[in-house]
CSV table of C-alpha atoms and ligand atoms in Angstrom, one decimal:
chain,number,residue,atom,x,y,z
A,16,MET,CA,-32.7,6.7,-26.9
A,17,LYS,CA,-34.2,4.1,-24.5
A,18,ILE,CA,-31.3,2.3,-23.0
A,19,VAL,CA,-31.1,-0.5,-20.7
A,20,MET,CA,-28.0,-1.5,-18.5
A,21,ILE,CA,-27.8,-5.1,-17.5
A,22,ALA,CA,-25.2,-6.1,-15.1
A,23,SER,CA,-24.5,-8.3,-12.0
A,24,GLU,CA,-23.1,-5.4,-9.7
A,25,VAL,CA,-24.0,-1.6,-9.4
A,26,VAL,CA,-23.0,1.0,-7.1
A,27,PRO,CA,-24.3,1.7,-4.5
A,28,PHE,CA,-26.2,-1.5,-4.3
A,29,ALA,CA,-23.5,-4.3,-4.7
A,30,LYS,CA,-19.8,-3.8,-5.5
A,31,THR,CA,-16.8,-6.4,-5.9
A,32,GLY,CA,-14.8,-4.2,-8.3
A,33,GLY,CA,-14.8,-1.6,-11.1
A,34,LEU,CA,-17.5,-2.9,-13.0
A,35,ALA,CA,-20.1,-1.7,-10.2
A,36,ASP,CA,-18.7,1.8,-10.3
A,37,VAL,CA,-19.2,1.9,-14.1
A,38,VAL,CA,-22.6,0.7,-14.1
A,39,GLY,CA,-23.7,2.9,-11.4
A,40,ALA,CA,-22.3,5.9,-13.0
A,41,LEU,CA,-22.7,5.6,-16.9
A,42,PRO,CA,-26.5,5.6,-17.0
A,43,VAL,CA,-26.8,8.6,-14.6
A,44,ALA,CA,-24.1,10.4,-17.1
A,45,LEU,CA,-26.2,9.3,-20.2
A,46,GLU,CA,-29.3,10.8,-18.2
A,47,LYS,CA,-27.6,14.1,-17.9
A,48,LEU,CA,-27.0,14.0,-21.6
A,49,GLY,CA,-30.7,13.5,-22.1
A,50,GLU,CA,-31.1,9.7,-22.6
A,51,GLU,CA,-33.9,7.4,-21.0
A,52,ALA,CA,-31.8,4.9,-19.3
A,53,ILE,CA,-32.8,2.1,-16.8
A,54,VAL,CA,-30.7,-0.5,-15.1
A,55,ILE,CA,-31.6,-4.3,-14.2
A,56,MET,CA,-29.2,-6.1,-11.7
A,57,PRO,CA,-29.9,-9.2,-9.3
A,58,GLY,CA,-31.5,-8.5,-5.8
A,59,TYR,CA,-28.7,-10.1,-3.8
A,60,LYS,CA,-28.9,-9.9,0.0
A,61,CYS,CA,-26.7,-6.8,0.4
A,62,VAL,CA,-29.1,-5.0,-1.9
A,63,HIS,CA,-31.6,-5.0,0.5
A,64,THR,CA,-29.5,-3.7,3.4
A,65,VAL,CA,-28.8,-0.5,1.3
A,66,LYS,CA,-30.6,2.4,3.1
A,67,ASN,CA,-29.8,4.9,0.6
A,68,PRO,CA,-31.5,5.1,-2.0
A,69,GLN,CA,-34.0,2.8,-0.6
A,70,VAL,CA,-35.2,-0.5,-2.4
A,71,LYS,CA,-38.9,-0.9,-2.5
A,72,SER,CA,-40.8,-3.6,-3.7
A,73,PHE,CA,-42.5,-3.7,-7.3
A,74,THR,CA,-44.1,-6.8,-8.4
A,75,GLU,CA,-43.7,-10.6,-7.3
A,76,GLY,CA,-39.9,-11.2,-7.8
A,77,ILE,CA,-39.0,-7.6,-8.6
A,78,SER,CA,-38.0,-4.7,-6.6
A,79,TYR,CA,-36.5,-1.3,-7.7
A,80,SER,CA,-34.9,1.8,-6.5
A,81,LYS,CA,-33.6,5.2,-8.3
A,82,ILE,CA,-30.1,6.4,-8.9
A,83,GLY,CA,-29.2,9.8,-10.4
A,84,LYS,CA,-32.4,11.9,-11.0
A,85,ASN,CA,-34.7,9.5,-12.0
A,86,VAL,CA,-32.7,6.4,-13.3
A,87,LEU,CA,-34.8,3.3,-12.4
A,88,VAL,CA,-32.7,0.4,-11.1
A,89,TYR,CA,-34.6,-2.7,-11.1
A,90,PHE,CA,-33.9,-5.9,-9.0
A,91,ILE,CA,-34.4,-9.5,-10.0
A,92,GLU,CA,-35.3,-11.4,-6.9
A,93,ASN,CA,-35.3,-15.0,-6.1
A,94,LYS,CA,-34.4,-16.2,-2.6
A,95,GLU,CA,-32.6,-19.5,-3.8
A,96,TYR,CA,-30.4,-17.8,-6.2
A,97,PHE,CA,-29.7,-14.5,-4.8
A,98,ASP,CA,-30.2,-14.4,-1.1
A,99,ARG,CA,-26.6,-15.1,-0.4
A,100,ASP,CA,-23.8,-13.3,1.3
A,101,GLY,CA,-21.7,-13.3,-1.8
A,102,LEU,CA,-22.4,-12.2,-5.2
A,103,TYR,CA,-20.3,-15.0,-7.1
A,104,GLY,CA,-19.0,-17.3,-4.4
A,105,ASP,CA,-17.7,-17.6,-0.9
A,106,LYS,CA,-14.5,-18.5,0.7
A,107,THR,CA,-14.6,-22.2,-0.9
A,108,GLY,CA,-14.7,-20.7,-4.5
A,109,ASP,CA,-17.3,-19.8,-6.8
A,110,TYR,CA,-21.1,-20.8,-6.3
A,111,LYS,CA,-21.7,-24.1,-8.1
A,112,ASP,CA,-25.0,-22.9,-9.8
A,113,ASN,CA,-23.6,-19.9,-11.2
A,114,LEU,CA,-24.8,-20.7,-14.7
A,115,GLU,CA,-28.2,-21.4,-13.3
A,116,ARG,CA,-28.3,-18.1,-11.3
A,117,PHE,CA,-27.0,-15.8,-14.2
A,118,SER,CA,-29.2,-17.6,-16.8
A,119,TYR,CA,-32.2,-17.1,-14.7
A,120,PHE,CA,-31.3,-13.4,-14.1
A,121,CYS,CA,-30.7,-12.6,-18.0
A,122,LYS,CA,-34.0,-14.3,-18.8
A,123,LYS,CA,-36.0,-12.6,-16.0
A,124,ALA,CA,-34.5,-9.3,-17.2
A,125,LEU,CA,-35.8,-9.8,-20.7
A,126,GLU,CA,-39.2,-10.7,-19.2
A,127,LEU,CA,-39.1,-7.7,-17.1
A,128,LEU,CA,-38.6,-5.2,-20.2
A,129,LYS,CA,-41.8,-6.6,-21.6
A,130,GLN,CA,-43.6,-6.5,-18.2
A,131,ILE,CA,-42.7,-2.9,-17.8
A,132,LYS,CA,-43.3,-2.0,-21.7
A,133,PHE,CA,-39.8,-0.8,-21.9
A,134,LYS,CA,-38.8,-1.4,-25.5
A,135,PRO,CA,-35.1,-0.7,-25.6
A,136,ASP,CA,-33.1,0.7,-28.5
A,137,ILE,CA,-30.0,-0.4,-26.8
A,138,ILE,CA,-29.3,-3.2,-24.1
A,139,HIS,CA,-26.1,-2.7,-22.8
A,140,CYS,CA,-24.8,-5.7,-21.4
A,141,HIS,CA,-21.5,-6.2,-19.0
A,142,ASP,CA,-19.3,-9.2,-18.4
A,143,TRP,CA,-20.2,-12.8,-18.6
A,144,GLN,CA,-22.9,-12.6,-15.9
A,145,SER,CA,-25.2,-10.7,-18.7
A,146,ALA,CA,-23.5,-11.9,-21.7
A,147,LEU,CA,-26.3,-14.7,-22.4
A,148,ILE,CA,-28.8,-11.8,-23.1
A,149,PRO,CA,-27.2,-11.2,-26.6
A,150,VAL,CA,-27.3,-15.0,-27.1
A,151,TYR,CA,-31.0,-15.1,-26.4
A,152,LEU,CA,-31.8,-12.2,-28.5
A,153,LYS,CA,-30.1,-13.7,-31.7
A,154,ASN,CA,-31.4,-17.2,-30.9
A,155,PRO,CA,-34.7,-18.1,-29.3
A,156,LEU,CA,-36.1,-14.5,-29.3
A,157,ALA,CA,-34.7,-13.7,-33.0
A,158,GLU,CA,-38.2,-13.4,-34.2
A,159,ASP,CA,-39.7,-11.9,-31.1
A,160,PRO,CA,-41.5,-8.6,-32.4
A,161,PHE,CA,-40.6,-6.7,-29.0
A,162,PHE,CA,-37.0,-6.8,-29.7
A,163,VAL,CA,-36.9,-6.4,-33.4
A,164,LYS,CA,-35.2,-3.1,-33.5
A,165,THR,CA,-33.3,-3.6,-30.2
A,166,ARG,CA,-29.5,-3.6,-30.6
A,167,THR,CA,-26.9,-5.0,-28.2
A,168,VAL,CA,-23.8,-3.6,-27.1
A,169,PHE,CA,-21.6,-5.8,-24.9
A,170,THR,CA,-18.8,-4.5,-22.5
A,171,ILE,CA,-16.0,-6.4,-21.4
A,172,HIS,CA,-14.7,-5.4,-18.2
A,173,ASN,CA,-12.0,-8.1,-17.6
A,174,LEU,CA,-11.5,-10.9,-20.2
A,175,GLY,CA,-10.0,-12.9,-17.6
A,176,TYR,CA,-13.5,-13.7,-16.1
A,177,GLN,CA,-15.3,-15.9,-19.0
A,178,GLY,CA,-17.9,-17.9,-17.3
A,179,LEU,CA,-16.8,-21.4,-18.2
A,180,PHE,CA,-19.0,-24.2,-17.4
A,181,PRO,CA,-19.2,-28.1,-18.4
A,182,LYS,CA,-21.1,-28.6,-21.3
A,183,GLU,CA,-23.7,-30.9,-19.5
A,184,GLU,CA,-25.0,-27.8,-17.9
A,185,LEU,CA,-26.2,-26.2,-21.3
A,186,PRO,CA,-30.0,-27.3,-20.7
A,187,LYS,CA,-29.7,-24.7,-17.7
A,188,THR,CA,-29.5,-22.0,-20.0
A,189,GLY,CA,-32.5,-22.8,-21.9
A,190,LEU,CA,-30.6,-22.9,-25.1
A,191,ASP,CA,-30.4,-25.9,-27.5
A,192,TRP,CA,-27.5,-27.5,-28.6
A,193,GLY,CA,-27.5,-25.5,-31.8
A,194,VAL,CA,-25.3,-22.9,-30.2
A,195,PHE,CA,-22.9,-25.5,-28.9
A,196,ASN,CA,-20.2,-25.2,-31.4
A,197,MET,CA,-16.8,-23.5,-32.2
A,198,GLU,CA,-18.2,-20.6,-33.7
A,199,MET,CA,-20.6,-19.9,-31.0
A,200,LEU,CA,-20.5,-20.9,-27.1
A,201,GLU,CA,-18.2,-23.7,-27.3
A,202,TYR,CA,-14.7,-23.5,-26.1
A,203,TYR,CA,-12.5,-26.5,-25.7
A,204,ASP,CA,-15.6,-28.8,-24.9
A,205,LYS,CA,-16.8,-26.4,-22.5
A,206,ILE,CA,-19.4,-23.6,-22.4
A,207,ASN,CA,-18.1,-20.3,-22.4
A,208,VAL,CA,-20.6,-17.9,-21.7
A,209,LEU,CA,-18.4,-14.5,-22.4
A,210,LYS,CA,-17.6,-16.1,-25.8
A,211,GLY,CA,-21.6,-16.2,-26.5
A,212,GLY,CA,-21.7,-12.6,-25.6
A,213,LEU,CA,-18.8,-11.4,-28.1
A,214,VAL,CA,-20.1,-13.6,-31.0
A,215,PHE,CA,-23.9,-12.3,-30.8
A,216,SER,CA,-23.7,-8.8,-29.7
A,217,ASP,CA,-24.1,-5.9,-32.0
A,218,ILE,CA,-21.1,-4.2,-30.8
A,219,ILE,CA,-18.2,-5.1,-28.1
A,220,THR,CA,-16.6,-2.4,-26.3
A,221,THR,CA,-14.0,-2.6,-23.7
A,222,VAL,CA,-12.8,-0.1,-20.9
A,223,SER,CA,-9.8,1.3,-22.6
A,224,PRO,CA,-8.2,1.8,-25.9
A,225,THR,CA,-5.2,0.1,-25.2
A,226,TYR,CA,-6.7,-2.9,-23.6
A,227,SER,CA,-9.0,-3.1,-27.0
A,228,GLN,CA,-5.9,-3.7,-29.1
A,229,GLU,CA,-4.4,-5.9,-26.4
A,230,ILE,CA,-7.1,-8.2,-26.1
A,231,GLN,CA,-6.7,-9.4,-29.7
A,232,THR,CA,-3.1,-10.7,-29.1
A,233,LYS,CA,-2.3,-14.3,-27.5
A,234,GLU,CA,-0.7,-12.6,-24.6
A,235,PHE,CA,-3.7,-10.7,-23.1
A,236,GLY,CA,-6.5,-12.7,-25.2
A,237,PHE,CA,-7.0,-15.4,-22.6
A,238,GLY,CA,-7.8,-17.8,-25.6
A,239,LEU,CA,-10.5,-15.5,-27.1
A,240,GLU,CA,-8.0,-13.5,-29.2
A,241,GLY,CA,-9.3,-15.1,-32.1
A,242,VAL,CA,-12.8,-14.4,-31.6
A,243,LEU,CA,-11.9,-10.8,-31.0
A,244,ALA,CA,-9.7,-10.3,-33.9
A,245,LYS,CA,-12.5,-11.8,-36.2
A,246,ARG,CA,-15.0,-9.0,-34.6
A,247,LYS,CA,-12.2,-6.3,-34.8
A,248,ASP,CA,-14.4,-4.2,-36.8
A,249,ARG,CA,-17.0,-4.0,-34.2
A,250,LEU,CA,-14.7,-3.9,-31.3
A,251,TYR,CA,-13.9,-0.3,-29.5
A,252,GLY,CA,-12.1,0.8,-26.5
A,253,ILE,CA,-13.8,3.8,-24.3
A,254,LEU,CA,-11.9,4.7,-21.2
A,255,ASN,CA,-14.1,4.5,-17.9
A,256,GLY,CA,-14.9,7.7,-16.3
A,257,LEU,CA,-14.8,8.3,-12.7
A,258,ASP,CA,-17.5,9.4,-10.5
A,259,TYR,CA,-16.3,12.6,-9.1
A,260,THR,CA,-19.4,13.1,-7.1
A,261,ILE,CA,-18.2,10.2,-4.9
A,262,TRP,CA,-14.3,10.4,-5.2
A,263,ASP,CA,-13.8,14.2,-4.3
A,264,PRO,CA,-11.3,15.2,-1.9
A,265,ALA,CA,-12.9,18.5,-1.7
A,266,LYS,CA,-16.1,17.2,-0.4
A,267,ASP,CA,-15.3,13.9,0.7
A,268,THR,CA,-16.8,13.1,4.2
A,269,LYS,CA,-15.1,10.0,4.8
A,270,ILE,CA,-11.7,11.6,5.2
A,271,ALA,CA,-10.0,13.5,7.9
A,272,ALA,CA,-9.7,16.7,6.2
A,273,ASN,CA,-10.7,18.2,2.7
A,274,PHE,CA,-8.4,19.5,0.3
A,275,SER,CA,-8.1,20.6,-3.3
A,276,THR,CA,-5.6,22.0,-5.9
A,277,LYS,CA,-6.2,25.3,-4.5
A,278,ASP,CA,-5.4,24.3,-0.8
A,279,ILE,CA,-3.8,21.2,-0.6
A,280,SER,CA,-3.0,21.4,3.3
A,281,GLY,CA,-5.7,19.0,4.3
A,282,LYS,CA,-3.8,16.2,2.7
A,283,ALA,CA,-1.0,16.3,5.4
A,284,LYS,CA,-3.9,15.7,8.1
A,285,CYS,CA,-5.4,12.9,5.9
A,286,LYS,CA,-1.8,11.3,6.2
A,287,GLU,CA,-1.4,11.6,9.8
A,288,ASP,CA,-4.9,10.3,10.3
A,289,LEU,CA,-4.1,7.3,8.1
A,290,GLN,CA,-0.9,6.7,10.1
A,291,LYS,CA,-2.5,6.8,13.4
A,292,ILE,CA,-5.6,4.6,12.6
A,293,CYS,CA,-2.9,1.9,10.8
A,294,ASN,CA,-0.5,2.0,14.1
A,295,LEU,CA,2.3,3.3,11.9
A,296,PRO,CA,4.7,6.1,13.3
A,297,VAL,CA,3.5,9.6,12.4
A,298,LYS,CA,5.9,11.0,10.2
A,299,LYS,CA,5.6,13.5,7.5
A,300,SER,CA,9.0,12.9,5.8
A,301,VAL,CA,8.8,9.3,5.0
A,302,PRO,CA,6.5,8.6,1.9
A,303,LEU,CA,3.4,6.7,2.4
A,304,ILE,CA,2.6,4.2,-0.2
A,305,GLY,CA,-1.1,3.1,-0.7
A,306,VAL,CA,-2.4,-0.1,-2.2
A,307,VAL,CA,-6.4,-0.7,-2.6
A,308,SER,CA,-6.6,-3.7,-4.6
A,309,ARG,CA,-7.6,-7.4,-5.2
A,310,LEU,CA,-4.6,-9.4,-3.9
A,311,ALA,CA,-4.3,-11.2,-7.2
A,312,GLU,CA,-1.6,-11.7,-9.7
A,313,GLN,CA,-3.5,-9.7,-12.2
A,314,LYS,CA,-3.0,-6.9,-10.3
A,315,GLY,CA,0.8,-7.4,-9.9
A,316,PHE,CA,0.9,-9.3,-6.6
A,317,ASP,CA,3.3,-11.7,-7.9
A,318,ILE,CA,6.0,-9.2,-8.4
A,319,VAL,CA,5.1,-7.3,-5.3
A,320,ALA,CA,5.3,-10.4,-3.2
A,321,GLU,CA,8.7,-11.0,-4.7
A,322,ALA,CA,10.0,-7.4,-3.8
A,323,ILE,CA,8.0,-6.9,-0.5
A,324,ASP,CA,10.9,-7.8,1.6
A,325,GLU,CA,13.2,-5.3,-0.3
A,326,ILE,CA,10.5,-2.7,-0.5
A,327,CYS,CA,10.4,-2.8,3.3
A,328,HIS,CA,13.9,-1.9,3.7
A,329,LEU,CA,13.1,1.3,1.6
A,330,ASP,CA,12.6,4.5,3.9
A,331,ILE,CA,8.7,3.9,3.4
A,332,GLN,CA,5.3,3.2,4.9
A,333,MET,CA,2.8,1.2,3.1
A,334,VAL,CA,-1.0,0.6,3.8
A,335,ILE,CA,-2.5,-2.6,1.9
A,336,LEU,CA,-6.2,-2.8,1.6
A,337,GLY,CA,-7.5,-5.7,-0.2
A,338,THR,CA,-8.7,-9.3,-0.5
A,339,GLY,CA,-7.9,-11.9,-2.8
A,340,ASP,CA,-5.6,-15.2,-3.1
A,341,LEU,CA,-4.9,-16.9,0.1
A,342,LYS,CA,-1.2,-17.1,-1.1
A,343,TYR,CA,-0.8,-13.3,-1.0
A,344,HIS,CA,-2.9,-13.0,2.2
A,345,GLN,CA,-0.2,-15.2,3.8
A,346,ILE,CA,2.7,-13.4,2.5
A,347,MET,CA,1.6,-10.1,3.1
A,348,GLU,CA,0.6,-11.1,6.6
A,349,GLN,CA,4.1,-12.6,7.4
A,350,MET,CA,5.5,-9.3,6.0
A,351,ALA,CA,3.3,-7.1,8.1
A,352,LYS,CA,4.3,-9.3,11.2
A,353,LYS,CA,7.9,-8.9,10.3
A,354,TYR,CA,7.8,-5.1,9.7
A,355,PRO,CA,5.1,-3.6,11.7
A,356,LYS,CA,6.4,-0.2,11.6
A,357,VAL,CA,6.4,-0.4,7.9
A,358,ILE,CA,3.5,-2.3,6.7
A,359,SER,CA,-0.1,-2.0,7.8
A,360,LEU,CA,-2.2,-4.7,6.3
A,361,HIS,CA,-6.2,-4.9,6.0
A,362,LEU,CA,-7.3,-8.2,4.5
A,363,LYS,CA,-11.0,-6.9,4.0
A,364,PHE,CA,-13.3,-4.8,1.7
A,365,ASP,CA,-13.6,-1.4,3.4
A,366,ASP,CA,-14.9,1.4,1.5
A,367,THR,CA,-14.3,4.1,4.2
A,368,LEU,CA,-10.8,2.9,4.5
A,369,ALA,CA,-10.1,2.9,0.7
A,370,HIS,CA,-11.0,6.8,0.8
A,371,LYS,CA,-8.8,7.3,3.7
A,372,ILE,CA,-6.1,5.5,2.0
A,373,TYR,CA,-6.2,7.5,-1.4
A,374,ALA,CA,-6.3,10.6,0.6
A,375,GLY,CA,-3.8,9.8,3.2
A,376,SER,CA,-1.1,8.2,1.0
A,377,ASP,CA,1.5,10.0,-1.1
A,378,MET,CA,1.8,7.2,-3.6
A,379,PHE,CA,-0.4,4.8,-4.9
A,380,LEU,CA,1.0,1.6,-6.1
A,381,MET,CA,-0.8,-0.4,-9.0
A,382,PRO,CA,1.5,-2.5,-10.7
A,383,SER,CA,-1.2,-4.6,-12.4
A,384,LYS,CA,0.3,-7.4,-15.0
A,385,TYR,CA,-2.9,-6.3,-17.0
A,386,GLU,CA,-5.7,-3.7,-16.4
A,387,PRO,CA,-8.6,-3.3,-18.7
A,388,CYS,CA,-9.0,0.1,-17.3
A,389,GLY,CA,-8.3,0.3,-13.6
A,390,LEU,CA,-10.1,2.9,-11.4
A,391,GLY,CA,-7.5,2.9,-8.5
A,392,GLN,CA,-5.1,5.2,-10.5
A,393,MET,CA,-7.9,7.7,-11.4
A,394,ILE,CA,-8.7,8.0,-7.8
A,395,SER,CA,-5.4,8.2,-6.7
A,396,PHE,CA,-4.9,11.3,-9.1
A,397,ARG,CA,-7.7,12.9,-7.7
A,398,TYR,CA,-6.5,12.7,-4.2
A,399,GLY,CA,-3.1,13.7,-4.9
A,400,SER,CA,-1.5,10.4,-4.4
A,401,VAL,CA,1.1,9.7,-7.3
A,402,PRO,CA,0.3,6.2,-9.2
A,403,ILE,CA,3.0,3.8,-9.8
A,404,VAL,CA,2.1,1.5,-12.4
A,405,PHE,CA,3.1,-1.2,-15.1
A,406,LYS,CA,2.5,0.1,-18.6
A,407,THR,CA,-0.7,-1.8,-19.7
A,408,GLY,CA,-4.2,-1.6,-20.8
A,409,GLY,CA,-5.9,1.7,-19.2
A,410,LEU,CA,-2.8,2.4,-16.9
A,411,ALA,CA,-0.7,3.1,-20.2
A,412,ASP,CA,-3.6,5.3,-21.2
A,413,THR,CA,-3.9,7.5,-18.1
A,414,VAL,CA,-0.5,7.2,-16.5
A,415,ASN,CA,2.7,9.1,-17.9
A,416,ASP,CA,5.8,10.4,-16.4
A,417,LYS,CA,4.3,13.8,-15.8
A,418,ASN,CA,1.7,12.6,-13.5
A,419,GLY,CA,3.1,9.4,-12.0
A,420,TYR,CA,5.6,6.7,-12.6
A,421,ILE,CA,5.1,4.0,-15.4
A,422,PHE,CA,7.6,1.1,-15.9
A,423,ASP,CA,7.7,-1.0,-19.0
A,424,VAL,CA,9.2,-4.3,-18.4
A,425,TYR,CA,7.1,-6.7,-16.0
A,426,SER,CA,9.6,-7.5,-13.4
A,427,LYS,CA,10.3,-7.4,-9.7
A,428,GLU,CA,13.7,-5.5,-10.7
A,429,ARG,CA,11.8,-2.9,-12.5
A,430,LEU,CA,9.3,-2.5,-9.9
A,431,LEU,CA,11.9,-1.9,-7.3
A,432,GLN,CA,13.8,0.4,-9.5
A,433,THR,CA,10.6,2.7,-10.1
A,434,LEU,CA,9.8,2.5,-6.4
A,435,LYS,CA,13.2,3.7,-5.5
A,436,LYS,CA,13.2,6.4,-8.1
A,437,ALA,CA,9.6,7.8,-6.7
A,438,VAL,CA,11.1,7.6,-3.1
A,439,LYS,CA,14.2,9.7,-4.2
A,440,ASP,CA,11.8,12.2,-5.9
A,441,PHE,CA,9.6,12.5,-2.9
A,442,LYS,CA,12.4,14.7,-1.3
A,443,LEU,CA,12.3,17.0,-4.1
A,444,LYS,CA,9.5,19.2,-3.1
A,445,LYS,CA,9.0,21.2,-6.4
A,446,LYS,CA,9.1,18.2,-8.3
A,447,TRP,CA,6.9,16.1,-6.1
A,448,ASN,CA,4.3,19.3,-6.0
A,449,GLN,CA,4.3,19.3,-9.9
A,450,LEU,CA,3.3,15.7,-10.0
A,451,ILE,CA,0.6,15.8,-7.5
A,452,GLN,CA,-0.9,19.1,-9.1
A,453,GLN,CA,-0.7,17.6,-12.6
A,454,GLY,CA,-2.6,14.4,-11.5
A,455,MET,CA,-5.3,16.2,-9.5
A,456,LYS,CA,-5.9,18.4,-12.6
A,457,GLU,CA,-6.5,14.9,-14.7
A,458,ASN,CA,-10.2,14.7,-15.6
A,459,PHE,CA,-11.7,11.4,-16.2
A,460,SER,CA,-15.2,12.6,-16.1
A,461,TRP,CA,-18.2,10.4,-17.0
A,462,ALA,CA,-19.5,13.3,-19.3
A,463,THR,CA,-16.8,12.4,-21.8
A,464,SER,CA,-17.2,8.7,-21.8
A,465,ALA,CA,-20.9,8.9,-21.7
A,466,LYS,CA,-20.7,10.9,-24.9
A,467,LYS,CA,-18.5,8.2,-26.6
A,468,TYR,CA,-20.9,5.6,-25.7
A,469,GLN,CA,-23.8,7.6,-27.1
A,470,LYS,CA,-21.9,7.4,-30.5
A,471,ILE,CA,-21.5,3.8,-30.0
A,472,TYR,CA,-25.3,3.3,-29.3
A,473,GLU,CA,-26.2,5.4,-32.3
A,474,LYS,CA,-23.6,3.1,-34.5
A,475,ALA,CA,-25.4,0.1,-33.1
A,476,MET,CA,-28.8,1.4,-34.0
A,477,SER,CA,-27.8,2.2,-37.5
A,478,LEU,CA,-26.9,-1.7,-38.1
B,22,LIG,P1,-11.0,-4.3,-10.3
B,22,LIG,O1,-10.2,-5.1,-11.6
B,22,LIG,O2,-10.9,-4.9,-9.0
B,22,LIG,O3,-12.4,-3.9,-10.9
B,22,LIG,P2,-10.5,-1.5,-10.7
B,22,LIG,O4,-9.4,-0.5,-10.1
B,22,LIG,O5,-11.2,-1.2,-11.8
B,22,LIG,O6,-10.2,-3.1,-10.2
B,22,LIG,O7,-11.8,-0.9,-9.6
B,22,LIG,C1,-11.5,-1.3,-8.2
B,22,LIG,C2,-12.5,-0.6,-7.2
B,22,LIG,O8,-12.8,-1.3,-6.1
B,22,LIG,C3,-11.9,0.8,-6.9
B,22,LIG,O9,-13.1,1.6,-6.6
B,22,LIG,C4,-11.3,0.3,-5.5
B,22,LIG,O10,-11.2,1.4,-4.7
B,22,LIG,C5,-12.3,-0.5,-5.0
B,22,LIG,N1,-11.5,-1.5,-4.1
B,22,LIG,C6,-10.9,-2.5,-4.5
B,22,LIG,N2,-10.5,-3.6,-3.2
B,22,LIG,C7,-11.1,-2.8,-2.2
B,22,LIG,C8,-11.1,-3.0,-0.8
B,22,LIG,N3,-10.4,-4.1,-0.4
B,22,LIG,N4,-11.9,-2.1,-0.1
B,22,LIG,C9,-12.6,-1.1,-0.8
B,22,LIG,N5,-12.5,-0.7,-1.8
B,22,LIG,C10,-11.8,-1.6,-2.7
């Protein structure tokens, strides 16, 4: 099959979250299964600072690089739109011209396919930034012979981000007003780009089986539950894989010592190293809780903020890495000042520190209110850090009471109760080691997920 992935962020070129991990790994896993896959993404400023693999110029407005053995990654270049520090916005919020930027990206991506004569069987789009592709293919390009056999698969990585814009901006997309109605892109008098992707793609997937059910309900549907329920015969949930070439404590060069299920002794060194670099007292017996997350309500920061003072009175240490809502920055800063021997706070994006936290922590806190899939818990498993999560989406599909802690009422009380239980169990060496071993053995490899995508692509091609 000829497959093209079109997405707004791809590891190792640009990343703000799990989407980038997925689009960096899936095409490589498909390549291993014998498929021909390419990737197209915007040529942001940060893309050009990546040293390995190198990014080279291709033609006017296009550059390229390679991942895996031979997966070509093309970058749509445009100084005005993409030569900026952020991917989607800056400190003041989202960039005002995002609709223009990503319409441009989608149009140019389709043009590029013709230019390089890559006639895809499948165009796999991800999140709202590439959701206009299925819209273009079913509308202005519906009769285009180049794409006549092409089918689209659209993956929702997070329904909370929909690409909502004032209707007056529709001309920027190049679409005509015929698509602006309730059955298509209109959403309460606004343009909803994601909705366009959901309506016009041949198959919709999301990143865990539980989330694929949840998004059809009012509680998790962000207003699009009706659209999704209508298309439920075309909606599938496939759990993300984890790239174990990047996330492997036995080979990771970013951590203080390597370890594996066979010899876990290196983990104690990683904990000591983390405590030292985080200015926390070096203590083996105190459980260290790691957090690597966006500081957002979605990630459970509302209940964490409510509980944090009480958490600090437990016999624990906590290293928090992340950026997000100013409100949570401030609360966590106050707490880190109040309890400097308990909390070490890092308000930034730092991949190396993230690796050190997964490796050096005993527990990984991820009480997301909703979680399409979640990579943090999968990474923490592999690094022997026991996840503590709320039962939702991909967390419900991966964490259970044999490999972690999972609570099923979203409240400060239940969070605290679960943390207390984990802190108590930490002292029970045998039980704790079993939890660690079970987690480290979990296998969420891309090989399994990629095979499921292959089946979905075959299904799409048969439509
Ligand atoms: P999201 O909803 O943010 O995509 P995921 O759990 O799916 O959440 O993926 C988050 C990814 O981003 C993980 O690989 C995690 O380690 C990484 N990450 C999140 N915040 C940071 C940060 N501040 N620094 C480094 N890595 C981070």
